[in-house]
Each structure stands twice: as C-alpha cells, then as structure tokens.
Short mmCIF file of C-alpha atoms in Angstrom, two decimals:
data_model
loop_
_atom_site.label_atom_id
_atom_site.label_comp_id
_atom_site.label_asym_id
_atom_site.label_seq_id
_atom_site.Cartn_x
_atom_site.Cartn_y
_atom_site.Cartn_z
CA MET S 1 -53.01 -103.52 -8.29
CA THR S 2 -56.19 -101.77 -9.43
CA LEU S 3 -57.70 -103.41 -12.47
CA PRO S 4 -59.04 -101.12 -15.18
CA THR S 5 -62.80 -101.17 -15.66
CA VAL S 6 -65.29 -99.80 -18.14
CA ASP S 7 -68.91 -99.35 -17.07
CA GLY S 8 -71.21 -101.97 -18.54
CA LEU S 9 -68.42 -104.08 -20.06
CA ARG S 10 -68.64 -107.81 -19.44
CA PHE S 11 -66.67 -110.66 -20.99
CA VAL S 12 -67.86 -113.99 -22.31
CA THR S 13 -65.86 -116.97 -23.49
CA VAL S 14 -66.69 -117.96 -27.06
CA GLY S 15 -65.39 -120.11 -29.87
CA GLN S 16 -63.89 -118.67 -33.03
CA ASP S 17 -67.05 -119.60 -34.97
CA ASP S 18 -69.48 -118.13 -32.41
CA GLU S 19 -71.73 -115.38 -33.76
CA LEU S 20 -70.40 -113.03 -31.06
CA ALA S 21 -66.93 -113.40 -32.60
CA GLU S 22 -68.14 -112.43 -36.09
CA PRO S 23 -67.69 -108.66 -35.63
CA LEU S 24 -64.13 -109.29 -34.43
CA MET S 25 -63.27 -111.43 -37.44
CA ALA S 26 -65.00 -109.11 -39.93
CA GLU S 27 -63.46 -105.88 -38.68
CA LEU S 28 -60.00 -107.43 -38.33
CA ALA S 29 -60.23 -108.53 -41.97
CA VAL S 30 -61.06 -104.99 -43.09
CA GLU S 31 -58.39 -103.44 -40.85
CA TYR S 32 -55.63 -105.84 -41.90
CA SER S 33 -56.47 -105.58 -45.60
CA THR S 34 -56.48 -101.78 -45.38
CA ARG S 35 -53.13 -101.63 -43.59
CA TYR S 36 -51.33 -104.53 -45.25
CA GLY S 37 -53.05 -105.16 -48.58
CA GLY S 38 -55.27 -107.89 -49.93
CA THR S 39 -59.02 -108.03 -49.64
CA PRO S 40 -61.20 -108.60 -46.60
CA ALA S 41 -62.16 -111.97 -48.11
CA THR S 42 -58.55 -113.16 -48.41
CA VAL S 43 -57.74 -111.95 -44.90
CA THR S 44 -60.84 -113.69 -43.54
CA SER S 45 -59.69 -116.92 -45.20
CA TRP S 46 -56.27 -116.50 -43.60
CA LEU S 47 -57.81 -115.79 -40.16
CA ARG S 48 -60.00 -118.87 -40.46
CA SER S 49 -57.07 -121.04 -41.58
CA PHE S 50 -56.07 -121.33 -37.92
CA PRO S 51 -58.00 -124.24 -36.37
CA ALA S 52 -60.72 -122.99 -34.02
CA ALA S 53 -59.69 -125.67 -31.50
CA GLN S 54 -56.39 -123.94 -30.81
CA PHE S 55 -58.36 -121.06 -29.25
CA GLU S 56 -60.30 -123.35 -26.90
CA ALA S 57 -59.65 -124.91 -23.50
CA PRO S 58 -57.57 -126.52 -22.24
CA THR S 59 -54.71 -124.71 -24.01
CA GLY S 60 -56.36 -121.59 -25.42
CA GLY S 61 -59.32 -119.28 -25.18
CA MET S 62 -61.25 -116.48 -26.84
CA LEU S 63 -62.99 -113.65 -25.00
CA ILE S 64 -65.47 -111.14 -26.34
CA GLY S 65 -66.28 -107.99 -24.39
CA LEU S 66 -69.90 -106.89 -24.58
CA ILE S 67 -71.64 -103.63 -23.76
CA ASP S 68 -75.42 -103.97 -23.74
CA GLY S 69 -75.03 -107.30 -25.55
CA THR S 70 -72.99 -105.81 -28.41
CA PRO S 71 -69.44 -107.08 -29.08
CA VAL S 72 -67.04 -104.13 -28.62
CA THR S 73 -63.68 -105.81 -27.96
CA GLY S 74 -62.18 -109.26 -28.08
CA GLY S 75 -59.13 -111.40 -28.44
CA ALA S 76 -57.77 -114.90 -28.22
CA PHE S 77 -54.78 -116.89 -27.07
CA CYS S 78 -53.26 -120.24 -27.88
CA ARG S 79 -50.36 -122.37 -26.72
CA PHE S 80 -46.94 -121.12 -27.86
CA ASP S 81 -44.90 -123.49 -25.71
CA GLU S 82 -45.26 -125.25 -22.36
CA HIS S 83 -45.00 -122.03 -20.33
CA THR S 84 -46.07 -119.43 -22.89
CA ALA S 85 -49.38 -118.44 -24.45
CA GLU S 86 -49.56 -116.40 -27.64
CA LEU S 87 -52.07 -113.57 -27.97
CA LYS S 88 -54.00 -113.40 -31.23
CA ARG S 89 -56.87 -111.42 -32.73
CA ILE S 90 -56.75 -108.45 -30.35
CA TRP S 91 -59.52 -106.13 -31.51
CA THR S 92 -61.65 -103.20 -30.41
CA ASN S 93 -64.60 -102.02 -32.47
CA SER S 94 -63.58 -98.90 -34.38
CA GLY S 95 -66.50 -96.97 -32.88
CA HIS S 96 -65.39 -97.78 -29.33
CA ARG S 97 -61.65 -97.06 -29.42
CA ARG S 98 -59.77 -94.72 -27.05
CA ARG S 99 -61.99 -95.74 -24.10
CA GLY S 100 -59.66 -98.24 -22.40
CA LEU S 101 -61.44 -101.34 -23.69
CA ALA S 102 -58.30 -102.95 -25.11
CA ARG S 103 -56.45 -102.49 -21.82
CA VAL S 104 -59.29 -104.18 -19.91
CA LEU S 105 -59.32 -106.94 -22.54
CA LEU S 106 -55.60 -107.58 -22.02
CA VAL S 107 -56.10 -107.88 -18.26
CA GLN S 108 -58.93 -110.38 -18.80
CA LEU S 109 -56.92 -112.42 -21.31
CA GLU S 110 -53.87 -112.44 -19.02
CA ALA S 111 -56.03 -113.73 -16.14
CA ALA S 112 -57.38 -116.53 -18.35
CA ILE S 113 -53.83 -117.33 -19.49
CA VAL S 114 -52.65 -117.66 -15.88
CA GLU S 115 -55.66 -119.91 -15.14
CA ARG S 116 -54.47 -122.22 -17.93
CA GLY S 117 -51.09 -122.50 -16.19
CA TYR S 118 -48.99 -120.31 -18.47
CA ARG S 119 -46.40 -117.95 -16.98
CA ARG S 120 -45.54 -115.86 -20.02
CA VAL S 121 -47.30 -114.16 -22.93
CA TYR S 122 -45.85 -113.71 -26.41
CA LEU S 123 -47.37 -111.82 -29.31
CA THR S 124 -46.54 -110.28 -32.62
CA THR S 125 -48.05 -107.28 -34.29
CA GLY S 126 -47.34 -105.66 -37.61
CA ASP S 127 -45.20 -102.61 -38.17
CA ARG S 128 -48.24 -100.72 -39.50
CA GLN S 129 -50.10 -100.87 -36.19
CA PRO S 130 -48.52 -98.17 -33.99
CA GLU S 131 -51.62 -98.13 -31.76
CA ALA S 132 -51.06 -101.80 -30.93
CA GLU S 133 -47.38 -101.19 -30.19
CA ALA S 134 -48.30 -98.37 -27.81
CA LEU S 135 -50.95 -100.50 -26.09
CA TYR S 136 -48.58 -103.39 -25.43
CA LEU S 137 -45.81 -101.15 -24.14
CA ALA S 138 -48.26 -99.33 -21.83
CA ALA S 139 -49.52 -102.71 -20.55
CA GLY S 140 -46.03 -103.79 -19.47
CA TYR S 141 -44.97 -105.84 -22.48
CA THR S 142 -41.34 -105.76 -23.57
CA ARG S 143 -40.52 -105.34 -27.24
CA LEU S 144 -38.19 -108.17 -28.18
CA ALA S 145 -35.01 -107.47 -30.11
CA GLU S 146 -35.24 -110.68 -32.11
CA PRO S 147 -35.53 -109.94 -35.80
CA LEU S 148 -38.56 -111.72 -37.23
CA PRO S 149 -38.70 -112.62 -40.92
CA ALA S 150 -40.50 -110.09 -43.08
CA ASP S 151 -43.53 -111.12 -45.08
CA GLY S 152 -43.00 -109.02 -48.20
CA ASP S 153 -42.82 -105.44 -46.94
CA VAL S 154 -44.54 -106.28 -43.64
CA TYR S 155 -42.28 -106.49 -40.61
CA PRO S 156 -43.63 -108.29 -37.54
CA ILE S 157 -42.75 -106.92 -34.12
CA ALA S 158 -42.62 -109.31 -31.16
CA PHE S 159 -43.50 -108.58 -27.54
CA ALA S 160 -43.44 -110.65 -24.36
CA LYS S 161 -44.57 -110.31 -20.76
CA GLU S 162 -43.97 -112.40 -17.66
CA LEU S 163 -47.17 -113.03 -15.69
CA GLN S 164 -47.62 -113.42 -11.96
CA PRO S 165 -49.67 -116.46 -10.88
#
C-alpha cells in the first residue's frame, strides 16, 4: 500500500495542553460552535473536560502535523475498549484544507493505534460535518447502523475500521 504524503509535513506527538495543540483546540471550538451552537468558550470548556491523560501513552496519543513548524493538522485517540481505540479531535487548519492533510493524519494515527496494540478504530462525528463523513468513508471506515442518542438536534454518526497489525 502506498501511504499518502504531503511535502514538508511532519508529525510530532504532543499532549493536549501542549502549545502546538492550541490551534487545534481553538479552531475546533470555533468550528463546533458555528455548526452546532454555543460559544467557542463553552466548546473549549467541553473539549478540556476530557482528561489530558486519556490522550497519552500507554493507551492514547495526540499527533500534530507541522509544515515549517506551523500546526496544520492534528488529532487524538484514546482507549474505547481492550481492542478498540476511539479517534477524537480530528482537525485540519481551515487555510490548509483540500490538500490531503487529513488523510495523511488518519494514516499516522492508525499506525500509532496499531503500535498501542489496538485492532480496531471507532469514532463519531456530527451530522453537520459532511466533509468528515466523506473523509472517513474514503479512508475505509464503515458507517455503523447503530442509532446513537441525539444531543438536542445533533445526531452523532458512528464509524469503525478494522486495522491490520
């Protein structure tokens, strides 16, 4: 299999509170509040309500993709169950979208997930993120039929993918 690449893109492992993760957290807060309501401040509080330790080794991780030292993409994963990791915080800087960065990010996250011993990936995205749905389907994820509980008028959509060690 040929792995997708983007010239100049390199990945670093960071913690949720690392300064390199700040653009990810800030832009996600704006994006989620725009699509789903609330304010960036309330969304930031919600994002930070997840303990940073769950996105750290040995059961999780967070990667930030850099071009010329600038964060342009990133995401995290945490333990879902013994064999499954859950993807979280998948983000690409709005000025760098449609260049394949998110696809490369998924490949990097999946490799880190396999290194942690997981065999499966699970994720949810909101029904107001058609770009995310398209990305996951194109990357080989299967949309799950399970109905997830709505949060007000927001309907989560679940995906899963089996990984090869």
